[in-house]
Amino acid sequence: MSTPRLSARNKRWLIHETPREFIAAWRQFPPLIAAVLYQRGLRDESAIGEFFASDYRLHDPFSLRGMEAAVQRIVAAIQNHEPMAVYGDYDTDGVTAVTLLVQVIRAMGGMIQPYVPHRIREGYGLNIAAIDALVREGVRLLITVDCGISNLREAEHARAAGLDLIITDHHAPPARLPYALAIVNPKQPGCPYPFKHLVGVGIAYQLARALVRRGLRSTLQKDDLLDVVAIGTVTDMGPLIGENRVLVTHGLKAINAAQRPGVRALIEAAGLTPGKVTSTDISFGLGPRLNASGRIDNARLSYELLLAEELAMAQRLARELNAQNRQRQELSKSVQEQASAQIRALGKHQQRIIVLDDAGYPSGVVGLVAAHLVEEYGRPTVLIERGEMWSRGSARSVPGFSIIEALTACADLFERFGGHAEAAGFTIATDRLPELEDRLVRYADQRLPDDLLIPSLRIDAGVPLGELSYDLLNELKKLEPFGQGNPQPVLMSRRVQVIGAWTRGSEGQHLKLRLTDAGGRGPFNAIAFRLGHLARYFEQPRWIDVVYTLEVDEWNGSDALQLNVKDFRSAR
C-alpha cells in the first residue's frame, strides 16, 4: 500500500519553542505546564495569577451600559405586578438564559413567562407575530436574552404596540442600534464593562446580580444558578478566560452537586459520572442534548427540563431529549454527506469561501454541518436551507477571518442576520441567494489570504512518549476548565512505533492504535476519530510523529491512559 500523505489530516503543524529562561523563571510549575502557559500568552505574574485564581470575583454589573435602566424597569414591574416575558434564542445559550431569568424573577415575586421562538416557523431573533401575541396576553415588559441587538424593525413594532423592551445580548451590534428602554450588551459603543466576552446567559446572570444589589430578595443562591451559566457559556463557545473562566469553574461545582433535577437527569441520560462532570462533558454530552430540541422541533422541551421541580418529570424529558439528539446526529451525518458531494461536484472546494444552498438542508443542522465542512475543507462555509420565498443560513469561519464582517458587507441583502467572528446566521429572500454568493466570493477573494486557507494545528509542547503518566495528566488538569480560548493542551511525541491497529465504531470509522517509543516503553492506547480508513497502512509496524491530547479511557470499571489523536505523520 502506498505511503499516506505526510499529515493524516492534511494540516500544518505549528509548534513554537518555549524559551528556557521562561521555564527557569517559573520553577514552581513543571516544565510542561510552564510551556503551556507560555504558549497561551500567559507570561507575567499578573496574567498567570489571574488564570489560576479560584476565588469568585466578577465585575460590577452596573458598569454594563444600560443596566441601571433595565433594573429600574424590572423592579417596577415586580412591585406593580406587571406581566413580563423573557424572550430567548433557541440554542443552549438562549435556553439557559431564559431559564435563569424566569427562575430569578419568579423567586423575587415577579410575573414572568418564557418565550423561545420555533427555529423553523419563526426563525432567529425577535419576530412581529410573537410580539403581537405577547401583547394580546397582557405582557407589559419584554426582556430579550441572547438576541435582539439586530432587530431594528421588530423593536420599533414593540414600541408602537406599547410594549416596553429591554434587550440583553452579546452578539456584535449593527451600526444603528434598535430602539429599546435599555440595551445591555458589553460590545455596544460606549460600554465601559471591561470583559467583552460574556455570552447571553452570562449577561443574564449579571442582570440577576444587579437585581439583588437593588434590594430584591430571593431564596436563590448563586450556586442555584451557576450550573446553567456554565452549561450555556461552554456550549456557546464563550472563551474560558477572565469572567467566563470564573463562572464555569464555579458552575461545574454546582453541576457536580446536581441539585437541579433537570441537570441530574441530563447527566444520567448522557451516561456521565455524577460528581465528575467536566467542561468537556458539557461540550460533548450535556450541551448537544439541550441544543437538540431547538434543532429538531421546539426548544421548549429544554427549558422545561431545566425548570422541572421533580426528578421523575426531568428524567422523562431527558429521555425525549436523548431521542432527539440521536435524530439530530443521524440528520447531520446525512446532510454532511450530501453537502460534501455537492461541493466537490460543483468545484466549490476550490473557492476561498463555500456557499451552498439546497431545499434539503434543514435549518436546524446547517450550522453544525457548516462547522464540519470548515474542518473538512479548511474554508469558511455558508450552508443555507432554501425555501420558496425565504431561506435561512448559517455560516462558520476559519480562524482569522470574521464571518460577521463578511455578512455585514452584504447587510442590505438580509431580512435579518447576526453573530460574531466565528459563527453567524441569517434570513434572506430566496431570489437574492445568487447575489449573496457572488458578493461573498468576491469579498473572500479580496480579504482572505492564502495562509488562512491552510488548516493549522497548534501544538503546546513536545513530550517523549515514555514520560506520559497519570501524574503528568493530573498536572494538566490544573489548567481546567478547558474549552474555547483555553483548549486542552495539545502535545506531540516524535518517533513513536505503531505496534497494533484496528478499527472501531459500527462502520469502522475510527482508528485504534497501540504505541511504544524507541526504548519499548509502553504500550499506550490511542484513538483517532474518523481515521479508520487508514488502518490498513499499519498492517506492518510503522514509525510516526503523533499529536494528541492526553485523557483517561474508562471502560468496564477500569481505566487507562489514552492518547486522543489529533493528527499524525510519517516519522523522519
Short mmCIF file of N, CA and C in Angstrom, two decimals, residues 24 90 99 113 117 135 157 176-177 181 186 189 224 238 246 300 313 315 339 341 347 376 442 466-467 475 554:
data_model
loop_
_atom_site.label_atom_id
_atom_site.label_comp_id
_atom_site.label_asym_id
_atom_site.label_seq_id
_atom_site.Cartn_x
_atom_site.Cartn_y
_atom_site.Cartn_z
N ALA A 24 12.74 28.40 33.44
CA ALA A 24 13.57 28.54 34.64
C ALA A 24 12.98 29.56 35.61
N TYR A 90 -33.14 29.95 20.54
CA TYR A 90 -33.48 28.54 20.72
C TYR A 90 -32.25 27.65 20.91
N THR A 99 -34.09 30.25 31.23
CA THR A 99 -34.27 29.50 32.48
C THR A 99 -33.86 30.34 33.68
N GLN A 113 -43.14 35.01 32.09
CA GLN A 113 -43.29 33.78 31.31
C GLN A 113 -42.16 33.66 30.30
N PRO A 117 -38.64 31.18 20.46
CA PRO A 117 -39.26 31.00 19.14
C PRO A 117 -38.94 29.64 18.54
N VAL A 135 -48.38 40.79 23.47
CA VAL A 135 -49.18 41.96 23.81
C VAL A 135 -50.63 41.55 24.09
N HIS A 157 -41.69 48.00 16.23
CA HIS A 157 -43.05 47.46 16.31
C HIS A 157 -43.47 47.30 17.78
N ARG A 176 -26.49 50.87 13.54
CA ARG A 176 -27.60 51.57 14.20
C ARG A 176 -28.26 50.61 15.17
N LEU A 177 -28.36 51.00 16.44
CA LEU A 177 -28.94 50.13 17.45
C LEU A 177 -30.46 50.23 17.43
N LEU A 181 -35.95 50.44 25.75
CA LEU A 181 -35.87 51.13 27.02
C LEU A 181 -34.45 51.03 27.58
N PRO A 186 -22.16 44.23 26.33
CA PRO A 186 -20.83 44.81 26.55
C PRO A 186 -20.12 45.24 25.27
N PRO A 189 -21.26 50.33 21.56
CA PRO A 189 -20.39 51.50 21.71
C PRO A 189 -20.62 52.21 23.04
N ASP A 224 -27.38 28.09 42.90
CA ASP A 224 -28.62 27.61 42.29
C ASP A 224 -28.72 28.01 40.82
N GLY A 238 -18.12 30.36 24.58
CA GLY A 238 -17.55 31.56 25.17
C GLY A 238 -16.11 31.27 25.58
N VAL A 246 -14.14 32.08 35.59
CA VAL A 246 -14.68 32.09 36.95
C VAL A 246 -16.07 31.45 36.98
N ARG A 300 -38.68 24.43 23.67
CA ARG A 300 -39.45 24.43 24.91
C ARG A 300 -39.10 23.23 25.78
N MET A 313 -40.20 13.76 36.41
CA MET A 313 -40.55 14.53 35.22
C MET A 313 -39.30 14.88 34.44
N GLN A 315 -36.49 13.26 34.29
CA GLN A 315 -35.97 12.06 33.63
C GLN A 315 -36.75 11.76 32.35
N ALA A 339 -23.94 17.40 1.30
CA ALA A 339 -23.31 18.69 1.02
C ALA A 339 -21.89 18.51 0.50
N ALA A 341 -20.64 15.99 -1.13
CA ALA A 341 -20.70 15.51 -2.52
C ALA A 341 -21.03 16.66 -3.47
N GLY A 347 -17.24 21.92 -7.69
CA GLY A 347 -15.91 22.52 -7.63
C GLY A 347 -15.80 23.65 -6.62
N GLU A 376 -13.36 20.01 7.22
CA GLU A 376 -13.03 19.12 6.10
C GLU A 376 -12.29 19.85 4.99
N ARG A 442 -16.53 37.34 -3.88
CA ARG A 442 -15.67 38.49 -4.19
C ARG A 442 -15.04 39.07 -2.91
N GLY A 466 7.42 8.04 26.44
CA GLY A 466 7.67 7.31 27.68
C GLY A 466 7.46 8.11 28.94
N GLU A 467 7.33 9.44 28.83
CA GLU A 467 7.13 10.29 30.00
C GLU A 467 5.66 10.49 30.35
N GLU A 475 -1.30 17.04 36.45
CA GLU A 475 -0.77 18.40 36.34
C GLU A 475 -1.52 19.19 35.27
N GLU A 554 -12.12 5.22 30.27
CA GLU A 554 -12.80 4.39 31.27
C GLU A 554 -13.65 3.35 30.56
#
